């Protein structure tokens, strides 16, 4: 599998170890850095892996920062990315089965190496379930440009006038 990886200065050691592990397993790794402790800005590293995945250059992406959170938030700004910040195996499995996550974000500061190895393994081996989950995953990308423009205008005006109410929500098929 072609896998893109990146980290900020708080995650590069784990990112390097994961990259080596993946190469040893026969994967092709696209490593977008960073490679030392010089402070860098995590959004840029989330974006670049997101773009690699969304464009099809990589099938999956793995990003690492101190907490996993900032770099996950950044990656999820890229259209087509579904990046889950994961800490334990079941949530990683569910991120694949229910959310068809194409990226995971990991924490160097909060998660130990053995757990990280398990999370990467589950992420790469678990298939997406499809079915009713596919319908929901599809909705994640149905926020159109027109809707975005309306929302931005409403936010500027201090009120999202066309915000949905609970009654507006369409019942999902069983
Ligand atoms: C860097 O100190 C830290 O803020 C970053 O790695 C990450 O945890 C942000 O969410």
XYZ file of C-alpha atoms and ligand atoms in Angstrom:
184
model
C 0.000 0.000 0.000
C 1.154 3.599 -0.652
C 1.016 5.409 2.688
C 1.738 9.115 3.281
C 3.116 10.144 6.665
C 4.023 13.426 8.346
C 4.424 14.919 11.800
C 5.319 18.130 13.529
C 8.282 18.529 15.911
C 6.243 16.878 18.704
C 5.593 13.762 16.639
C 8.529 13.232 14.309
C 10.230 10.475 16.312
C 7.126 8.293 16.278
C 6.486 9.196 12.630
C 10.028 8.069 11.725
C 9.586 4.772 13.576
C 6.222 4.142 11.947
C 7.649 4.965 8.499
C 10.457 2.445 9.025
C 8.036 -0.189 10.312
C 5.814 0.286 7.266
C 8.772 -0.011 4.880
C 9.861 -3.195 6.661
C 6.332 -4.537 6.078
C 6.676 -3.863 2.340
C 4.615 -0.679 2.089
C 5.686 2.334 0.045
C 6.024 5.350 2.322
C 5.754 8.978 1.217
C 7.394 10.871 4.079
C 6.569 14.578 4.132
C 8.634 15.341 7.261
C 9.361 16.971 9.602
C 12.534 15.183 10.575
C 13.899 16.993 13.610
C 12.831 18.936 16.689
C 12.965 22.383 15.118
C 9.489 23.816 15.827
C 7.135 23.706 12.839
C 3.421 24.330 12.386
C 1.292 21.181 12.512
C -1.436 22.453 10.123
C 0.985 22.364 7.174
C 1.798 18.710 7.869
C -1.837 17.757 8.204
C -2.656 19.493 4.935
C 0.111 17.893 2.908
C -0.781 14.333 3.878
C -4.457 15.146 3.381
C -3.682 16.331 -0.133
C -1.620 13.234 -0.876
C -4.533 11.020 0.171
C -7.315 13.083 -1.417
C -5.434 13.252 -4.723
C -4.826 9.509 -4.782
C -1.028 9.741 -4.507
C -1.402 7.736 -1.317
C -4.118 5.290 -0.348
C -3.877 6.077 3.370
C -2.316 8.742 5.550
C -0.859 8.675 9.047
C -0.042 11.910 10.858
C 1.453 12.492 14.286
C 1.627 15.508 16.587
C 1.873 15.982 20.326
C -1.773 15.256 21.062
C -2.985 14.031 17.619
C -5.684 16.699 17.701
C -4.295 19.710 15.880
C -2.951 17.721 12.965
C -6.243 15.786 12.667
C -8.249 19.015 12.589
C -5.950 20.321 9.848
C -6.139 17.150 7.750
C -9.930 17.182 7.903
C -9.971 20.584 6.184
C -8.858 18.883 2.957
C -11.878 17.808 0.875
C -12.049 14.036 0.652
C -10.187 13.413 3.897
C -11.678 11.483 6.799
C -9.023 11.661 9.508
C -9.686 10.053 12.894
C -7.607 10.916 15.950
C -7.315 7.508 17.605
C -6.072 6.264 20.948
C -7.203 2.663 21.249
C -7.885 -0.280 18.919
C -11.704 -0.428 18.944
C -12.104 3.217 17.999
C -9.572 2.661 15.230
C -11.533 -0.346 13.980
C -14.761 1.682 14.068
C -13.083 4.575 12.278
C -12.471 2.178 9.389
C -15.724 0.166 9.572
C -18.196 3.008 10.065
C -16.366 6.139 8.891
C -14.128 4.690 6.174
C -11.303 6.777 7.658
C -8.548 7.254 5.109
C -6.233 8.866 7.637
C -5.448 8.478 11.310
C -3.804 10.967 13.609
C -1.646 9.690 16.457
C -0.231 11.226 19.618
C 3.456 10.930 20.414
C 3.028 12.402 23.885
C 0.026 10.390 25.079
C 0.251 6.983 23.407
C 2.967 4.383 23.977
C 4.838 2.662 21.158
C 3.219 -0.774 21.496
C -0.264 0.747 21.329
C 0.737 2.866 18.337
C 1.864 -0.283 16.502
C -1.527 -1.890 17.209
C -3.413 1.185 16.030
C -1.508 1.319 12.748
C -2.057 -2.404 12.227
C -5.825 -2.150 12.836
C -6.057 0.938 10.622
C -4.376 -0.801 7.695
C -6.138 -4.174 8.030
C -9.750 -3.239 8.794
C -12.089 -2.871 5.800
C -14.888 -0.289 5.616
C -18.292 -1.884 6.133
C -20.184 0.143 3.508
C -23.983 -0.280 3.493
C -25.754 2.199 5.776
C -22.381 3.603 6.797
C -21.515 4.496 3.198
C -24.663 6.611 2.986
C -23.573 8.550 6.061
C -19.975 8.885 4.933
C -21.269 10.330 1.676
C -23.144 13.013 3.634
C -19.842 14.229 5.056
C -19.081 15.625 1.602
C -22.479 17.018 0.761
C -21.794 20.393 2.303
C -21.764 22.273 -0.989
C -19.921 25.445 -1.983
C -23.247 27.279 -2.180
C -24.156 26.177 1.330
C -20.703 27.158 2.585
C -21.006 30.610 1.022
C -24.417 31.096 2.662
C -23.096 29.984 6.024
C -20.035 32.270 5.820
C -22.256 35.217 5.032
C -24.586 34.355 7.906
C -21.672 33.931 10.319
C -20.343 37.332 9.285
C -23.751 38.779 10.067
C -23.652 37.071 13.471
C -26.428 34.611 12.817
C -26.733 31.419 10.853
C -30.241 32.073 9.640
C -30.602 28.855 7.694
C -29.229 26.623 10.447
C -31.047 23.325 10.698
C -33.429 22.655 13.571
C -33.868 19.131 14.989
C -37.117 18.880 12.988
C -35.244 19.541 9.752
C -33.084 16.487 10.161
C -33.885 13.760 7.707
C -34.373 10.346 9.232
C -31.579 8.081 8.093
C -32.566 4.771 6.538
C -32.205 1.794 8.872
C 3.131 21.260 19.721
O 3.649 21.726 20.929
C 1.700 20.784 19.925
O 0.881 21.884 20.185
C 1.224 20.018 18.714
O 2.070 18.959 18.456
C -0.156 19.394 18.845
O -0.300 18.664 20.004
C -1.275 20.293 18.560
O -2.452 19.880 18.541
